[in-house]
PDB file of C-alpha atoms in Angstrom:
ATOM      1  CA  MET A   1      58.262  -6.991  -2.973  1.00 39.00           C
ATOM      2  CA  ALA A   2      61.507  -8.514  -1.793  1.00 42.00           C
ATOM      3  CA  VAL A   3      64.154  -9.740  -4.206  1.00 44.00           C
ATOM      4  CA  ALA A   4      65.530 -13.174  -3.433  1.00 48.00           C
ATOM      5  CA  PRO A   5      69.257 -13.399  -4.104  1.00 46.00           C
ATOM      6  CA  ALA A   6      70.202 -15.759  -6.925  1.00 47.00           C
ATOM      7  CA  SER A   7      72.585 -18.563  -6.118  1.00 50.00           C
ATOM      8  CA  ALA A   8      75.845 -18.842  -8.019  1.00 49.00           C
ATOM      9  CA  GLY A   9      75.235 -19.842 -11.617  1.00 55.00           C
ATOM     10  CA  GLU A  10      71.455 -19.497 -11.301  1.00 68.00           C
ATOM     11  CA  SER A  11      69.665 -17.376 -13.901  1.00 76.00           C
ATOM     12  CA  LYS A  12      66.434 -15.636 -13.089  1.00 86.00           C
ATOM     13  CA  PHE A  13      65.638 -15.623 -16.800  1.00 91.00           C
ATOM     14  CA  GLN A  14      64.195 -19.122 -16.539  1.00 94.00           C
ATOM     15  CA  CYS A  15      60.615 -20.361 -16.497  1.00 95.00           C
ATOM     16  CA  GLU A  16      59.072 -22.771 -14.071  1.00 94.00           C
ATOM     17  CA  PRO A  17      57.961 -26.069 -15.658  1.00 95.00           C
ATOM     18  CA  GLY A  18      54.838 -25.454 -17.733  1.00 95.00           C
ATOM     19  CA  GLU A  19      55.071 -21.649 -17.539  1.00 97.00           C
ATOM     20  CA  THR A  20      53.339 -20.459 -20.702  1.00 98.00           C
ATOM     21  CA  TYR A  21      53.213 -17.235 -22.719  1.00 98.00           C
ATOM     22  CA  ILE A  22      50.732 -16.494 -25.497  1.00 98.00           C
ATOM     23  CA  MET A  23      51.047 -14.312 -28.594  1.00 98.00           C
ATOM     24  CA  ASN A  24      47.640 -13.007 -29.749  1.00 98.00           C
ATOM     25  CA  VAL A  25      46.936 -11.385 -33.139  1.00 98.00           C
ATOM     26  CA  MET A  26      44.179 -10.733 -35.642  1.00 95.00           C
ATOM     27  CA  VAL A  27      44.215 -12.111 -39.228  1.00 92.00           C
ATOM     28  CA  SER A  28      46.247 -14.960 -37.794  1.00 95.00           C
ATOM     29  CA  ALA A  29      47.099 -16.490 -41.185  1.00 93.00           C
ATOM     30  CA  HIS A  30      48.900 -13.326 -42.313  1.00 91.00           C
ATOM     31  CA  PRO A  31      52.545 -14.103 -43.107  1.00 90.00           C
ATOM     32  CA  TYR A  32      53.711 -11.068 -41.114  1.00 92.00           C
ATOM     33  CA  TRP A  33      53.220 -12.957 -37.854  1.00 96.00           C
ATOM     34  CA  VAL A  34      55.383 -15.921 -38.825  1.00 95.00           C
ATOM     35  CA  PRO A  35      58.839 -14.383 -38.205  1.00 96.00           C
ATOM     36  CA  VAL A  36      57.483 -12.511 -35.163  1.00 97.00           C
ATOM     37  CA  TYR A  37      56.334 -15.753 -33.571  1.00 98.00           C
ATOM     38  CA  GLN A  38      59.612 -17.425 -34.482  1.00 97.00           C
ATOM     39  CA  GLY A  39      61.465 -14.707 -32.547  1.00 97.00           C
ATOM     40  CA  PHE A  40      58.989 -15.079 -29.684  1.00 98.00           C
ATOM     41  CA  LYS A  41      59.635 -18.840 -29.583  1.00 97.00           C
ATOM     42  CA  GLN A  42      63.410 -18.468 -29.824  1.00 97.00           C
ATOM     43  CA  ALA A  43      63.495 -16.290 -26.720  1.00 97.00           C
ATOM     44  CA  ALA A  44      61.093 -18.609 -24.903  1.00 98.00           C
ATOM     45  CA  GLU A  45      63.083 -21.730 -25.729  1.00 96.00           C
ATOM     46  CA  ALA A  46      66.301 -20.110 -24.496  1.00 96.00           C
ATOM     47  CA  MET A  47      64.581 -19.564 -21.156  1.00 96.00           C
ATOM     48  CA  GLY A  48      62.764 -22.899 -20.891  1.00 96.00           C
ATOM     49  CA  CYS A  49      59.299 -21.441 -21.419  1.00 98.00           C
ATOM     50  CA  GLU A  50      56.233 -22.673 -23.301  1.00 98.00           C
ATOM     51  CA  THR A  51      54.504 -20.630 -26.018  1.00 98.00           C
ATOM     52  CA  VAL A  52      51.140 -20.609 -27.786  1.00 98.00           C
ATOM     53  CA  PHE A  53      50.144 -18.750 -30.969  1.00 98.00           C
ATOM     54  CA  SER A  54      46.589 -17.426 -30.702  1.00 98.00           C
ATOM     55  CA  GLY A  55      44.113 -14.920 -32.082  1.00 97.00           C
ATOM     56  CA  THR A  56      41.446 -14.792 -34.749  1.00 97.00           C
ATOM     57  CA  PRO A  57      41.668 -15.464 -38.494  1.00 96.00           C
ATOM     58  CA  ASP A  58      39.340 -12.522 -39.067  1.00 94.00           C
ATOM     59  CA  TYR A  59      39.850  -8.774 -39.303  1.00 90.00           C
ATOM     60  CA  ASP A  60      37.261  -8.272 -36.588  1.00 94.00           C
ATOM     61  CA  ILE A  61      37.839  -6.501 -33.283  1.00 96.00           C
ATOM     62  CA  THR A  62      35.001  -8.360 -31.549  1.00 97.00           C
ATOM     63  CA  LYS A  63      36.442 -11.728 -32.529  1.00 98.00           C
ATOM     64  CA  GLN A  64      39.952 -10.760 -31.484  1.00 98.00           C
ATOM     65  CA  ILE A  65      38.752  -9.652 -28.071  1.00 98.00           C
ATOM     66  CA  ALA A  66      36.871 -12.962 -27.760  1.00 98.00           C
ATOM     67  CA  SER A  67      40.066 -14.869 -28.549  1.00 98.00           C
ATOM     68  CA  PHE A  68      41.906 -12.775 -25.955  1.00 98.00           C
ATOM     69  CA  GLU A  69      39.231 -13.651 -23.391  1.00 97.00           C
ATOM     70  CA  GLN A  70      39.717 -17.342 -24.208  1.00 98.00           C
ATOM     71  CA  ASP A  71      43.460 -16.926 -23.667  1.00 98.00           C
ATOM     72  CA  LEU A  72      42.835 -15.440 -20.230  1.00 97.00           C
ATOM     73  CA  VAL A  73      40.877 -18.520 -19.181  1.00 96.00           C
ATOM     74  CA  LYS A  74      44.102 -20.517 -19.642  1.00 96.00           C
ATOM     75  CA  GLN A  75      45.828 -18.261 -17.075  1.00 96.00           C
ATOM     76  CA  PRO A  76      49.144 -17.838 -18.916  1.00 98.00           C
ATOM     77  CA  ALA A  77      51.981 -15.951 -17.295  1.00 98.00           C
ATOM     78  CA  GLY A  78      51.692 -13.255 -19.931  1.00 98.00           C
ATOM     79  CA  ILE A  79      50.302 -12.307 -23.339  1.00 98.00           C
ATOM     80  CA  LEU A  80      52.113 -10.488 -26.143  1.00 98.00           C
ATOM     81  CA  LEU A  81      49.225  -8.752 -27.891  1.00 98.00           C
ATOM     82  CA  HIS A  82      48.802  -7.019 -31.230  1.00 97.00           C
ATOM     83  CA  PRO A  83      45.592  -5.051 -30.575  1.00 96.00           C
ATOM     84  CA  MET A  84      43.649  -4.463 -33.771  1.00 93.00           C
ATOM     85  CA  GLN A  85      42.271  -1.259 -32.253  1.00 93.00           C
ATOM     86  CA  SER A  86      43.506   0.548 -29.182  1.00 93.00           C
ATOM     87  CA  ASP A  87      40.457   1.701 -27.211  1.00 95.00           C
ATOM     88  CA  PRO A  88      38.311  -1.467 -27.339  1.00 97.00           C
ATOM     89  CA  PHE A  89      41.203  -3.336 -25.756  1.00 98.00           C
ATOM     90  CA  ILE A  90      41.603  -1.029 -22.748  1.00 98.00           C
ATOM     91  CA  GLU A  91      39.136  -2.866 -20.511  1.00 98.00           C
ATOM     92  CA  PRO A  92      40.219  -6.419 -21.481  1.00 98.00           C
ATOM     93  CA  ILE A  93      43.900  -5.585 -20.978  1.00 98.00           C
ATOM     94  CA  ASP A  94      43.278  -3.904 -17.631  1.00 98.00           C
ATOM     95  CA  ARG A  95      41.167  -6.846 -16.473  1.00 97.00           C
ATOM     96  CA  ALA A  96      43.867  -9.294 -17.568  1.00 98.00           C
ATOM     97  CA  ILE A  97      46.510  -7.478 -15.536  1.00 96.00           C
ATOM     98  CA  GLU A  98      44.226  -7.270 -12.510  1.00 96.00           C
ATOM     99  CA  SER A  99      43.783 -11.057 -12.760  1.00 96.00           C
ATOM    100  CA  GLY A 100      47.552 -11.585 -12.729  1.00 96.00           C
ATOM    101  CA  VAL A 101      48.168 -12.035 -16.480  1.00 98.00           C
ATOM    102  CA  GLU A 102      50.696  -9.475 -17.721  1.00 97.00           C
ATOM    103  CA  VAL A 103      50.166  -7.900 -21.160  1.00 98.00           C
ATOM    104  CA  VAL A 104      52.694  -6.328 -23.507  1.00 98.00           C
ATOM    105  CA  THR A 105      51.605  -4.877 -26.863  1.00 98.00           C
ATOM    106  CA  PHE A 106      53.539  -5.050 -30.107  1.00 97.00           C
ATOM    107  CA  ALA A 107      53.366  -3.404 -33.554  1.00 94.00           C
ATOM    108  CA  ALA A 108      50.107  -1.681 -32.542  1.00 92.00           C
ATOM    109  CA  ASP A 109      49.370  -0.281 -29.114  1.00 94.00           C
ATOM    110  CA  SER A 110      46.651   0.393 -26.555  1.00 95.00           C
ATOM    111  CA  PRO A 111      48.412   3.280 -24.806  1.00 94.00           C
ATOM    112  CA  ASN A 112      45.584   4.149 -22.430  1.00 96.00           C
ATOM    113  CA  SER A 113      45.475   0.641 -21.019  1.00 97.00           C
ATOM    114  CA  LYS A 114      47.638  -0.693 -18.185  1.00 96.00           C
ATOM    115  CA  ARG A 115      49.790  -2.739 -20.579  1.00 97.00           C
ATOM    116  CA  THR A 116      53.296  -3.028 -19.204  1.00 96.00           C
ATOM    117  CA  GLY A 117      55.369  -2.590 -22.364  1.00 97.00           C
ATOM    118  CA  TYR A 118      55.176  -1.739 -26.059  1.00 97.00           C
ATOM    119  CA  ILE A 119      57.465  -3.170 -28.753  1.00 97.00           C
ATOM    120  CA  THR A 120      57.348  -1.735 -32.271  1.00 94.00           C
ATOM    121  CA  SER A 121      59.280  -0.128 -35.044  1.00 93.00           C
ATOM    122  CA  ASP A 122      59.424   3.667 -35.043  1.00 94.00           C
ATOM    123  CA  ASN A 123      56.468   4.528 -37.271  1.00 93.00           C
ATOM    124  CA  LEU A 124      57.453   8.206 -37.367  1.00 95.00           C
ATOM    125  CA  ALA A 125      60.920   7.265 -38.618  1.00 96.00           C
ATOM    126  CA  GLU A 126      59.357   4.989 -41.233  1.00 96.00           C
ATOM    127  CA  ALA A 127      57.117   7.796 -42.453  1.00 97.00           C
ATOM    128  CA  LYS A 128      60.004  10.266 -42.649  1.00 98.00           C
ATOM    129  CA  PHE A 129      62.144   7.758 -44.559  1.00 98.00           C
ATOM    130  CA  ALA A 130      59.295   7.079 -46.992  1.00 98.00           C
ATOM    131  CA  ALA A 131      58.665  10.782 -47.570  1.00 98.00           C
ATOM    132  CA  GLU A 132      62.320  11.512 -48.235  1.00 98.00           C
ATOM    133  CA  GLU A 133      62.601   8.566 -50.614  1.00 98.00           C
ATOM    134  CA  ILE A 134      59.513   9.658 -52.559  1.00 98.00           C
ATOM    135  CA  VAL A 135      60.894  13.177 -52.943  1.00 98.00           C
ATOM    136  CA  LYS A 136      64.288  11.789 -53.918  1.00 98.00           C
ATOM    137  CA  GLN A 137      62.731   9.697 -56.665  1.00 98.00           C
ATOM    138  CA  ILE A 138      60.024  11.994 -58.128  1.00 97.00           C
ATOM    139  CA  GLY A 139      61.137  15.467 -57.036  1.00 97.00           C
ATOM    140  CA  ASP A 140      59.715  17.915 -54.491  1.00 97.00           C
ATOM    141  CA  SER A 141      56.721  19.175 -56.469  1.00 96.00           C
ATOM    142  CA  GLY A 142      54.970  15.987 -57.513  1.00 96.00           C
ATOM    143  CA  GLU A 143      51.614  14.403 -56.759  1.00 98.00           C
ATOM    144  CA  TYR A 144      51.230  11.576 -54.274  1.00 98.00           C
ATOM    145  CA  ALA A 145      48.434   9.563 -52.708  1.00 98.00           C
ATOM    146  CA  VAL A 146      48.042   7.342 -49.646  1.00 98.00           C
ATOM    147  CA  LEU A 147      45.937   4.344 -48.747  1.00 98.00           C
ATOM    148  CA  GLU A 148      45.147   3.845 -45.082  1.00 95.00           C
ATOM    149  CA  ASN A 149      43.727   1.622 -42.383  1.00 90.00           C
ATOM    150  CA  PRO A 150      42.017   3.909 -39.848  1.00 91.00           C
ATOM    151  CA  GLY A 151      41.912   2.750 -36.247  1.00 85.00           C
ATOM    152  CA  GLN A 152      45.121   0.727 -36.073  1.00 87.00           C
ATOM    153  CA  SER A 153      47.675   2.877 -34.287  1.00 86.00           C
ATOM    154  CA  ASN A 154      50.814   1.965 -36.214  1.00 89.00           C
ATOM    155  CA  HIS A 155      49.124   2.266 -39.610  1.00 93.00           C
ATOM    156  CA  ASP A 156      47.553   5.592 -38.655  1.00 94.00           C
ATOM    157  CA  LEU A 157      50.951   6.984 -37.663  1.00 94.00           C
ATOM    158  CA  ARG A 158      52.637   5.802 -40.848  1.00 96.00           C
ATOM    159  CA  VAL A 159      50.102   7.760 -42.906  1.00 97.00           C
ATOM    160  CA  THR A 160      49.470  10.887 -40.843  1.00 97.00           C
ATOM    161  CA  ALA A 161      53.167  11.381 -40.109  1.00 97.00           C
ATOM    162  CA  LEU A 162      54.094  11.160 -43.776  1.00 98.00           C
ATOM    163  CA  ILE A 163      51.436  13.679 -44.754  1.00 98.00           C
ATOM    164  CA  SER A 164      52.534  16.065 -41.985  1.00 98.00           C
ATOM    165  CA  TYR A 165      56.180  15.680 -42.924  1.00 98.00           C
ATOM    166  CA  MET A 166      55.409  16.497 -46.553  1.00 98.00           C
ATOM    167  CA  GLU A 167      53.366  19.558 -45.565  1.00 98.00           C
ATOM    168  CA  GLU A 168      56.112  20.872 -43.295  1.00 98.00           C
ATOM    169  CA  ASN A 169      59.138  20.146 -45.473  1.00 98.00           C
ATOM    170  CA  TYR A 170      57.907  19.885 -49.062  1.00 98.00           C
ATOM    171  CA  PRO A 171      54.907  22.218 -49.427  1.00 97.00           C
ATOM    172  CA  ASN A 172      54.902  21.786 -53.210  1.00 98.00           C
ATOM    173  CA  MET A 173      54.139  18.095 -52.874  1.00 98.00           C
ATOM    174  CA  LYS A 174      50.434  17.657 -53.505  1.00 98.00           C
ATOM    175  CA  LEU A 175      48.302  15.019 -51.786  1.00 98.00           C
ATOM    176  CA  VAL A 176      45.735  14.070 -54.439  1.00 98.00           C
ATOM    177  CA  GLY A 177      44.214  10.931 -52.960  1.00 97.00           C
ATOM    178  CA  ARG A 178      43.563   9.418 -49.550  1.00 97.00           C
ATOM    179  CA  GLN A 179      41.360   6.368 -49.268  1.00 97.00           C
ATOM    180  CA  ALA A 180      40.733   3.770 -46.578  1.00 96.00           C
ATOM    181  CA  THR A 181      41.324   0.221 -47.805  1.00 96.00           C
ATOM    182  CA  ASN A 182      41.619  -1.570 -44.455  1.00 91.00           C
ATOM    183  CA  GLN A 183      44.180  -4.162 -45.541  1.00 91.00           C
ATOM    184  CA  ASP A 184      41.782  -5.440 -48.216  1.00 94.00           C
ATOM    185  CA  SER A 185      43.595  -5.994 -51.518  1.00 96.00           C
ATOM    186  CA  ASN A 186      40.358  -5.785 -53.528  1.00 97.00           C
ATOM    187  CA  ALA A 187      39.397  -2.506 -51.902  1.00 97.00           C
ATOM    188  CA  ALA A 188      42.927  -1.237 -52.569  1.00 98.00           C
ATOM    189  CA  TYR A 189      42.678  -2.238 -56.229  1.00 98.00           C
ATOM    190  CA  ARG A 190      39.451  -0.275 -56.633  1.00 98.00           C
ATOM    191  CA  ALA A 191      40.719   2.727 -54.690  1.00 98.00           C
ATOM    192  CA  THR A 192      43.978   2.913 -56.628  1.00 98.00           C
ATOM    193  CA  ALA A 193      42.203   2.586 -59.963  1.00 98.00           C
ATOM    194  CA  SER A 194      39.904   5.462 -58.964  1.00 98.00           C
ATOM    195  CA  ILE A 195      42.803   7.648 -57.836  1.00 98.00           C
ATOM    196  CA  LEU A 196      44.701   6.952 -61.057  1.00 98.00           C
ATOM    197  CA  GLN A 197      41.720   7.804 -63.206  1.00 97.00           C
ATOM    198  CA  ALA A 198      41.206  11.122 -61.420  1.00 97.00           C
ATOM    199  CA  ASN A 199      44.924  11.982 -61.232  1.00 98.00           C
ATOM    200  CA  PRO A 200      46.842  10.983 -64.378  1.00 96.00           C
ATOM    201  CA  ASN A 201      49.959  12.762 -63.079  1.00 97.00           C
ATOM    202  CA  LEU A 202      50.133  10.726 -59.870  1.00 98.00           C
ATOM    203  CA  GLY A 203      53.788  10.169 -59.074  1.00 98.00           C
ATOM    204  CA  ALA A 204      53.879   8.091 -55.907  1.00 98.00           C
ATOM    205  CA  LEU A 205      51.755   5.968 -53.612  1.00 98.00           C
ATOM    206  CA  TRP A 206      52.463   5.300 -49.907  1.00 98.00           C
ATOM    207  CA  ILE A 207      50.702   2.389 -48.205  1.00 98.00           C
ATOM    208  CA  PRO A 208      51.010   1.554 -44.475  1.00 97.00           C
ATOM    209  CA  GLU A 209      50.778  -2.234 -44.894  1.00 95.00           C
ATOM    210  CA  ALA A 210      51.320  -4.944 -47.477  1.00 95.00           C
ATOM    211  CA  GLY A 211      47.821  -6.332 -48.030  1.00 94.00           C
ATOM    212  CA  SER A 212      46.605  -3.130 -49.651  1.00 97.00           C
ATOM    213  CA  ALA A 213      49.868  -2.871 -51.601  1.00 98.00           C
ATOM    214  CA  GLU A 214      48.986  -6.138 -53.350  1.00 97.00           C
ATOM    215  CA  GLY A 215      45.829  -4.608 -54.772  1.00 98.00           C
ATOM    216  CA  ALA A 216      47.412  -1.253 -55.507  1.00 98.00           C
ATOM    217  CA  VAL A 217      50.235  -2.665 -57.601  1.00 98.00           C
ATOM    218  CA  ALA A 218      47.732  -4.709 -59.625  1.00 98.00           C
ATOM    219  CA  ALA A 219      45.804  -1.528 -60.466  1.00 98.00           C
ATOM    220  CA  VAL A 220      48.971   0.385 -61.380  1.00 98.00           C
ATOM    221  CA  LEU A 221      50.176  -2.408 -63.657  1.00 98.00           C
ATOM    222  CA  GLU A 222      46.778  -2.723 -65.319  1.00 97.00           C
ATOM    223  CA  ALA A 223      46.690   1.022 -65.993  1.00 97.00           C
ATOM    224  CA  GLU A 224      50.308   0.908 -67.239  1.00 97.00           C
ATOM    225  CA  ALA A 225      50.934   3.928 -65.033  1.00 97.00           C
ATOM    226  CA  ASP A 226      54.353   5.184 -63.989  1.00 97.00           C
ATOM    227  CA  VAL A 227      53.757   5.364 -60.243  1.00 98.00           C
ATOM    228  CA  LEU A 228      56.364   4.785 -57.554  1.00 98.00           C
ATOM    229  CA  ILE A 229      54.914   2.427 -54.924  1.00 98.00           C
ATOM    230  CA  MET A 230      56.247   2.216 -51.382  1.00 98.00           C
ATOM    231  CA  HIS A 231      54.671   0.330 -48.530  1.00 98.00           C
ATOM    232  CA  ALA A 232      55.346  -0.889 -45.006  1.00 97.00           C
ATOM    233  CA  ASP A 233      55.549  -4.571 -44.037  1.00 95.00           C
ATOM    234  CA  ILE A 234      55.994  -7.380 -46.554  1.00 94.00           C
ATOM    235  CA  THR A 235      54.122 -10.394 -47.916  1.00 94.00           C
ATOM    236  CA  PRO A 236      55.392 -13.056 -50.326  1.00 94.00           C
ATOM    237  CA  THR A 237      53.321 -11.399 -53.060  1.00 96.00           C
ATOM    238  CA  THR A 238      54.712  -7.898 -52.568  1.00 97.00           C
ATOM    239  CA  LEU A 239      58.211  -9.346 -52.249  1.00 97.00           C
ATOM    240  CA  GLU A 240      57.871 -10.828 -55.736  1.00 97.00           C
ATOM    241  CA  HIS A 241      56.723  -7.437 -57.034  1.00 98.00           C
ATOM    242  CA  ILE A 242      59.794  -5.825 -55.466  1.00 98.00           C
ATOM    243  CA  LYS A 243      62.012  -8.403 -57.173  1.00 97.00           C
ATOM    244  CA  ALA A 244      60.272  -7.619 -60.471  1.00 97.00           C
ATOM    245  CA  GLY A 245      60.656  -3.869 -60.007  1.00 97.00           C
ATOM    246  CA  ASN A 246      56.904  -3.217 -59.788  1.00 98.00           C
ATOM    247  CA  ILE A 247      57.166  -1.983 -56.196  1.00 98.00           C
ATOM    248  CA  HIS A 248      60.003   0.410 -55.473  1.00 98.00           C
ATOM    249  CA  MET A 249      60.623  -0.427 -51.827  1.00 98.00           C
ATOM    250  CA  ALA A 250      59.153  -1.812 -48.614  1.00 98.00           C
ATOM    251  CA  LEU A 251      59.956  -0.732 -45.064  1.00 98.00           C
ATOM    252  CA  ASN A 252      59.688  -3.844 -42.946  1.00 96.00           C
ATOM    253  CA  PRO A 253      59.826  -3.962 -39.151  1.00 95.00           C
ATOM    254  CA  ASN A 254      62.521  -6.314 -37.904  1.00 96.00           C
ATOM    255  CA  GLN A 255      59.951  -8.989 -37.129  1.00 95.00           C
ATOM    256  CA  GLY A 256      62.233 -11.498 -35.429  1.00 96.00           C
ATOM    257  CA  MET A 257      63.547  -8.833 -33.060  1.00 97.00           C
ATOM    258  CA  GLN A 258      59.980  -7.669 -32.468  1.00 97.00           C
ATOM    259  CA  GLY A 259      58.986 -11.141 -31.313  1.00 98.00           C
ATOM    260  CA  PHE A 260      62.187 -11.820 -29.371  1.00 98.00           C
ATOM    261  CA  MET A 261      62.105  -8.535 -27.472  1.00 97.00           C
ATOM    262  CA  GLY A 262      58.349  -8.895 -27.094  1.00 98.00           C
ATOM    263  CA  PHE A 263      58.810 -12.164 -25.266  1.00 98.00           C
ATOM    264  CA  VAL A 264      61.585 -10.803 -23.054  1.00 97.00           C
ATOM    265  CA  ALA A 265      59.439  -7.798 -22.118  1.00 97.00           C
ATOM    266  CA  THR A 266      56.446 -10.014 -21.347  1.00 98.00           C
ATOM    267  CA  PHE A 267      58.568 -12.384 -19.237  1.00 98.00           C
ATOM    268  CA  MET A 268      60.011  -9.449 -17.306  1.00 96.00           C
ATOM    269  CA  ALA A 269      56.515  -8.047 -16.746  1.00 96.00           C
ATOM    270  CA  ALA A 270      55.498 -11.412 -15.279  1.00 97.00           C
ATOM    271  CA  HIS A 271      58.597 -11.490 -13.041  1.00 96.00           C
ATOM    272  CA  PRO A 272      58.844  -7.995 -11.542  1.00 93.00           C
ATOM    273  CA  ASP A 273      60.612  -9.391  -8.476  1.00 90.00           C
ATOM    274  CA  MET A 274      63.755  -9.935 -10.554  1.00 90.00           C
ATOM    275  CA  PHE A 275      65.092  -6.577  -9.449  1.00 87.00           C
ATOM    276  CA  ASP A 276      64.479  -3.813  -6.959  1.00 90.00           C
ATOM    277  CA  PRO A 277      64.567  -0.480  -8.802  1.00 91.00           C
ATOM    278  CA  PHE A 278      65.156   2.985  -7.467  1.00 93.00           C
ATOM    279  CA  ASN A 279      61.639   4.344  -7.788  1.00 91.00           C
ATOM    280  CA  ASP A 280      58.297   4.496  -5.969  1.00 94.00           C
ATOM    281  CA  TYR A 281      56.692   1.326  -7.320  1.00 92.00           C
ATOM    282  CA  LYS A 282      56.143  -0.146  -3.848  1.00 91.00           C
ATOM    283  CA  VAL A 283      54.262   2.940  -2.696  1.00 93.00           C
ATOM    284  CA  SER A 284      52.427   3.569  -5.945  1.00 91.00           C
ATOM    285  CA  GLY A 285      51.625  -0.096  -6.536  1.00 88.00           C
ATOM    286  CA  TYR A 286      52.598  -0.433 -10.167  1.00 88.00           C
ATOM    287  CA  ASN A 287      54.652  -3.072 -11.938  1.00 93.00           C
ATOM    288  CA  PRO A 288      58.270  -1.803 -11.936  1.00 93.00           C
ATOM    289  CA  MET A 289      58.963  -3.484 -15.300  1.00 94.00           C
ATOM    290  CA  GLN A 290      57.419  -0.624 -17.282  1.00 92.00           C
ATOM    291  CA  ILE A 291      58.776  -0.353 -20.841  1.00 93.00           C
ATOM    292  CA  PRO A 292      56.999   2.545 -22.562  1.00 91.00           C
ATOM    293  CA  PHE A 293      58.576   1.878 -25.953  1.00 92.00           C
ATOM    294  CA  VAL A 294      61.192  -0.420 -27.451  1.00 95.00           C
ATOM    295  CA  ASP A 295      62.150   0.227 -31.071  1.00 96.00           C
ATOM    296  CA  ASN A 296      62.778  -3.064 -32.851  1.00 96.00           C
ATOM    297  CA  GLY A 297      64.047  -1.215 -35.927  1.00 95.00           C
ATOM    298  CA  PHE A 298      63.070  -1.644 -39.576  1.00 96.00           C
ATOM    299  CA  ALA A 299      64.715  -2.940 -42.719  1.00 96.00           C
ATOM    300  CA  VAL A 300      64.590  -1.387 -46.175  1.00 98.00           C
ATOM    301  CA  ILE A 301      63.692  -4.038 -48.758  1.00 98.00           C
ATOM    302  CA  THR A 302      64.709  -3.404 -52.357  1.00 98.00           C
ATOM    303  CA  LYS A 303      65.241  -5.496 -55.450  1.00 97.00           C
ATOM    304  CA  GLU A 304      68.878  -5.947 -54.435  1.00 97.00           C
ATOM    305  CA  ASN A 305      68.266  -7.550 -51.024  1.00 97.00           C
ATOM    306  CA  ALA A 306      64.798  -9.047 -51.500  1.00 96.00           C
ATOM    307  CA  ALA A 307      66.078 -12.617 -51.474  1.00 94.00           C
ATOM    308  CA  SER A 308      67.008 -12.225 -47.808  1.00 95.00           C
ATOM    309  CA  PHE A 309      63.319 -11.776 -46.958  1.00 95.00           C
ATOM    310  CA  ASP A 310      61.987 -14.949 -48.581  1.00 94.00           C
ATOM    311  CA  LEU A 311      59.706 -16.460 -45.943  1.00 92.00           C
ATOM    312  CA  ASN A 312      59.818 -19.981 -47.382  1.00 91.00           C
ATOM    313  CA  THR A 313      63.608 -19.997 -47.245  1.00 93.00           C
ATOM    314  CA  TYR A 314      63.570 -18.667 -43.681  1.00 93.00           C
ATOM    315  CA  MET A 315      61.119 -21.325 -42.538  1.00 92.00           C
ATOM    316  CA  GLU A 316      63.022 -24.288 -43.978  1.00 92.00           C
ATOM    317  CA  GLY A 317      63.620 -26.701 -41.099  1.00 90.00           C
ATOM    318  CA  ARG A 318      61.713 -24.563 -38.616  1.00 90.00           C
ATOM    319  CA  ASP A 319      58.632 -25.601 -36.664  1.00 86.00           C
ATOM    320  CA  PRO A 320      55.843 -23.131 -37.507  1.00 84.00           C
ATOM    321  CA  SER A 321      53.655 -24.105 -34.549  1.00 81.00           C
TER     322      SER A 321
END
């Protein structure tokens, strides 16, 4: 794989006319994706590339894989993928790369696939921050509960890491509830109501995503319970609850950076001849643009800074497509 020297003033970070990159997600109408895709587009536009937003409106792994297959038919240069579940995507990702379409994952991963890069916030750091904040607010011998979304790698880590951190550092903190709600606000409402009824001394609730937080806060308010709620990600609804003081805090991945760096990583994966590294890629036959993990960072959203995360304000004058 020879590297052609660039002429003076020529940038290799430029697309050929019509060169297209796709971002594929599940639950495509979720507001989380909006700033991510805006960052994806900003990077693409700076490099003269075309972008497409794709995926499925459903929370359904079969339908997301089908949408991914449809994307492959278009033969894009690369796909930035949020895999709903890791293992079912191994074969489709590997087949995509074998066909010449590079794949980078973001926010959730398929680590056993041949994906070239992974862009996310540090879920372990998020969990540690959440645990420390809970202890700071309710003390080190209180009761807490978690909602969860089994099967999605980033959500799993946010929950299991928090529980492990509590067990190792605050053994007097008692986990009194753990229920799967799968990003369903109605399921979260029912689960939270059940946990509250069984545990009147519940002090805090940690939730790995915002959809379930919407249902949880409704149950807490209805029960008039004094429960500290923290969750990851943000939606317009949970943002309003933060402004009102009903949710203590949200830990939100830096979505724009996630999309921007996601595009750059996908472009680089599709253009491995940009550089000639000091390693064995020529002998081993792998793409030299391997990026095992890029941390896009996360923001802490509180009542004081919530206005900075208003999606409608951010999107004023922007093209959502």
